[in-house]
Amino acid sequence: MPSNHSSSEAELTDQQFLAMGKLFVEWSNVEFMLGTLLSRIVFVPEILARTYTDQLSATRLEQAIKNAVDLHKRRFSYSVISRDKLDQLERLVNDASVVRRTRNKLAHYCWSRHSDNAIAGFKLSGRQAPNSSQTRDYQEYTLEQLKTEYERAYTLVEGMIAFAISLPENEEERHKLDFSEVIQSH
C-alpha cells in the first residue's frame, strides 16, 4: 500500500502537495527550455527542432546539448559561440541535471507526511534495505527544502531564457523561403 494511504496521519498536507507541485511545474519549464537551447546551438528553427527534441527524455536532451557544446569547442574552436557562452551553457545543463534528479525522486518515490513540516519518500524497490537509514531509496524534504528546490528550478529557467535570448534564433520564416526555392527548382 502506498505510504500516504496507510493512515490519515500519513497523508500529505495541502502545503506539502503545493510545494511539490510548484517544483513539477518548474521542471516542465526546464525540460522545455532544454529543447529550446538545443535548437539554438545547433541553429535549427525551434519548431523543426521540436520534432526531435519532444521525443527525447531530459537526460538525452542534456547529453545532446553536451555533445553540441563539445562539437563547438573541438571542431569550431569557439569561433561560432564563445568559450564564455559555452561554459555558461554547460553550467545550465549541469544545474538542470540536479533539478531533474530532485524531480525524479519527487515523481517516483512514494511520499508520506513525516511531520507537518516534512515529507518522507521511499523508492520501495523490493531490495532489502541496508542497516543505515540514509540509503538512496529513502529521502526526506522539509517544506523549506522544497521551497529552496523550487527557487533553484525557477532561477534556472530564468537563466535558460536569458541564455536562449542571447543567441540568435534561426527563424522558421527565413527557411520557408529558402526551402521553397530549392524544392521548386527541382
C-alpha positions as CSV (number, residue, x, y, z in Angstrom):
1,M,0.0,0.0,0.0
2,P,1.4,3.5,-0.9
3,S,2.7,5.2,2.2
4,N,0.4,8.2,2.2
5,H,-2.7,5.9,2.0
6,S,-1.7,3.9,5.1
7,S,-3.3,6.3,7.6
8,S,-4.8,9.7,7.7
9,E,-1.7,10.9,9.6
10,A,0.5,9.8,6.6
11,E,-1.5,11.9,4.0
12,L,0.5,14.9,2.8
13,T,-0.8,18.3,3.8
14,D,-2.1,20.8,1.2
15,Q,1.1,22.8,1.8
16,Q,3.3,19.8,1.0
17,F,1.3,18.9,-2.1
18,L,1.6,22.6,-3.2
19,A,5.3,22.7,-2.6
20,M,5.8,19.5,-4.7
21,G,3.5,20.8,-7.4
22,K,5.4,24.1,-7.8
23,L,8.6,22.1,-8.4
24,F,6.9,19.9,-11.0
25,V,5.7,23.0,-12.9
26,E,9.2,24.4,-13.0
27,W,10.6,21.1,-14.1
28,S,8.3,21.2,-17.1
29,N,9.7,24.6,-17.9
30,V,13.3,23.3,-17.5
31,E,12.6,20.5,-19.9
32,F,11.0,22.8,-22.5
33,M,14.0,25.2,-22.3
34,L,16.4,22.3,-22.8
35,G,14.8,21.7,-26.2
36,T,15.0,25.4,-26.9
37,L,18.6,25.6,-26.0
38,L,19.5,22.6,-28.2
39,S,17.7,24.2,-31.2
40,R,19.7,27.5,-30.7
41,I,23.1,25.9,-30.5
42,V,22.5,23.6,-33.5
43,F,21.0,26.5,-35.5
44,V,17.7,24.8,-36.3
45,P,14.4,26.6,-36.2
46,E,12.8,25.7,-32.8
47,I,9.6,24.4,-34.3
48,L,11.6,22.0,-36.5
49,A,13.9,21.0,-33.7
50,R,10.8,20.2,-31.5
51,T,10.0,17.3,-33.9
52,Y,13.1,15.7,-32.5
53,T,13.5,17.1,-29.0
54,D,9.9,16.3,-28.0
55,Q,10.8,12.6,-28.4
56,L,13.9,12.9,-26.1
57,S,14.0,12.4,-22.4
58,A,15.5,15.2,-20.3
59,T,18.7,13.1,-19.8
60,R,19.0,12.7,-23.6
61,L,18.4,16.4,-24.2
62,E,21.2,17.2,-21.6
63,Q,23.5,14.8,-23.4
64,A,22.7,16.2,-26.8
65,I,23.5,19.7,-25.6
66,K,26.7,18.5,-24.1
67,N,27.6,16.8,-27.4
68,A,26.8,20.0,-29.3
69,V,28.9,22.0,-26.9
70,D,31.8,19.6,-27.3
71,L,31.5,20.0,-31.1
72,H,31.5,23.8,-30.9
73,K,34.7,23.6,-28.7
74,R,36.6,21.0,-30.7
75,R,35.5,21.4,-34.3
76,F,34.8,25.1,-34.3
77,S,37.3,26.2,-31.7
78,Y,34.9,28.7,-30.2
79,S,34.6,30.6,-33.5
80,V,30.8,30.3,-33.6
81,I,29.9,30.5,-29.9
82,S,32.3,32.0,-27.4
83,R,34.1,30.0,-24.7
84,D,32.2,32.0,-22.0
85,K,28.8,31.2,-23.6
86,L,29.6,27.5,-23.9
87,D,30.8,27.4,-20.3
88,Q,27.6,29.1,-19.2
89,L,25.6,26.6,-21.2
90,E,27.4,23.7,-19.5
91,R,26.6,25.2,-16.1
92,L,23.0,25.5,-17.0
93,V,22.8,21.9,-18.2
94,N,24.6,20.7,-15.0
95,D,22.1,22.7,-13.0
96,A,19.2,21.1,-15.0
97,S,20.6,17.7,-14.1
98,V,20.5,18.5,-10.4
99,V,16.9,19.7,-10.7
100,R,16.0,16.6,-12.7
101,R,17.3,14.2,-10.0
102,T,15.2,16.0,-7.4
103,R,12.1,16.0,-9.6
104,N,12.6,12.3,-10.3
105,K,12.7,11.5,-6.6
106,L,9.5,13.5,-6.1
107,A,7.8,11.8,-9.1
108,H,8.9,8.3,-8.5
109,Y,9.2,7.7,-4.7
110,C,6.1,7.0,-2.5
111,W,5.7,10.0,-0.3
112,S,4.1,10.4,3.1
113,R,3.9,13.1,5.8
114,H,6.8,12.8,8.1
115,S,5.5,15.8,10.0
116,D,3.5,18.9,9.1
117,N,6.8,20.4,8.0
118,A,8.5,17.4,6.3
119,I,7.8,14.6,3.8
120,A,9.5,11.2,3.7
121,G,9.8,9.3,0.4
122,F,10.6,5.6,-0.2
123,K,11.6,4.1,-3.5
124,L,10.0,0.8,-2.4
125,S,12.2,-1.2,-4.8
126,G,11.9,-4.6,-3.2
127,R,15.6,-4.6,-2.5
128,Q,16.5,-5.3,1.2
129,A,17.5,-2.0,2.8
130,P,20.9,-1.8,4.4
131,N,21.0,-1.1,8.2
132,S,21.6,2.6,7.5
133,S,18.5,4.8,7.2
134,Q,20.4,7.0,4.8
135,T,20.0,5.0,1.6
136,R,19.4,6.0,-1.9
137,D,15.9,4.5,-1.6
138,Y,14.9,7.0,1.1
139,Q,14.7,10.8,1.1
140,E,13.3,13.5,3.3
141,Y,12.4,17.1,2.4
142,T,11.2,19.8,4.7
143,L,8.9,22.5,3.3
144,E,11.8,24.9,3.4
145,Q,14.0,22.5,1.3
146,L,11.1,22.0,-1.2
147,K,10.9,25.8,-1.4
148,T,14.6,26.1,-2.0
149,E,14.5,23.4,-4.7
150,Y,11.6,25.2,-6.4
151,E,13.6,28.5,-6.3
152,R,16.6,26.7,-7.7
153,A,14.5,25.5,-10.6
154,Y,12.8,28.9,-11.1
155,T,16.1,30.6,-11.2
156,L,17.5,28.0,-13.6
157,V,14.6,28.6,-16.0
158,E,15.2,32.4,-15.9
159,G,18.9,31.7,-16.7
160,M,17.9,29.4,-19.5
161,I,15.6,32.0,-21.0
162,A,18.3,34.7,-20.8
163,F,20.8,32.4,-22.4
164,A,18.4,31.5,-25.2
165,I,17.7,35.2,-25.9
166,S,21.5,35.8,-26.0
167,L,21.9,33.5,-29.0
168,P,20.4,34.3,-32.4
169,E,17.2,32.5,-33.2
170,N,17.1,30.6,-36.5
171,E,13.8,31.8,-37.7
172,E,11.4,29.5,-39.5
173,E,10.1,32.1,-41.9
174,R,13.6,32.6,-43.4
175,H,13.9,28.9,-44.2
176,K,10.4,28.5,-45.7
177,L,11.5,30.9,-48.4
178,D,14.9,29.2,-49.0
179,F,13.4,25.7,-49.0
180,S,10.6,26.5,-51.3
181,E,13.0,27.9,-53.9
182,V,15.2,24.8,-53.7
183,I,12.2,22.4,-53.9
184,Q,10.6,24.3,-56.8
185,S,13.8,24.4,-58.8
186,H,13.9,20.6,-58.9
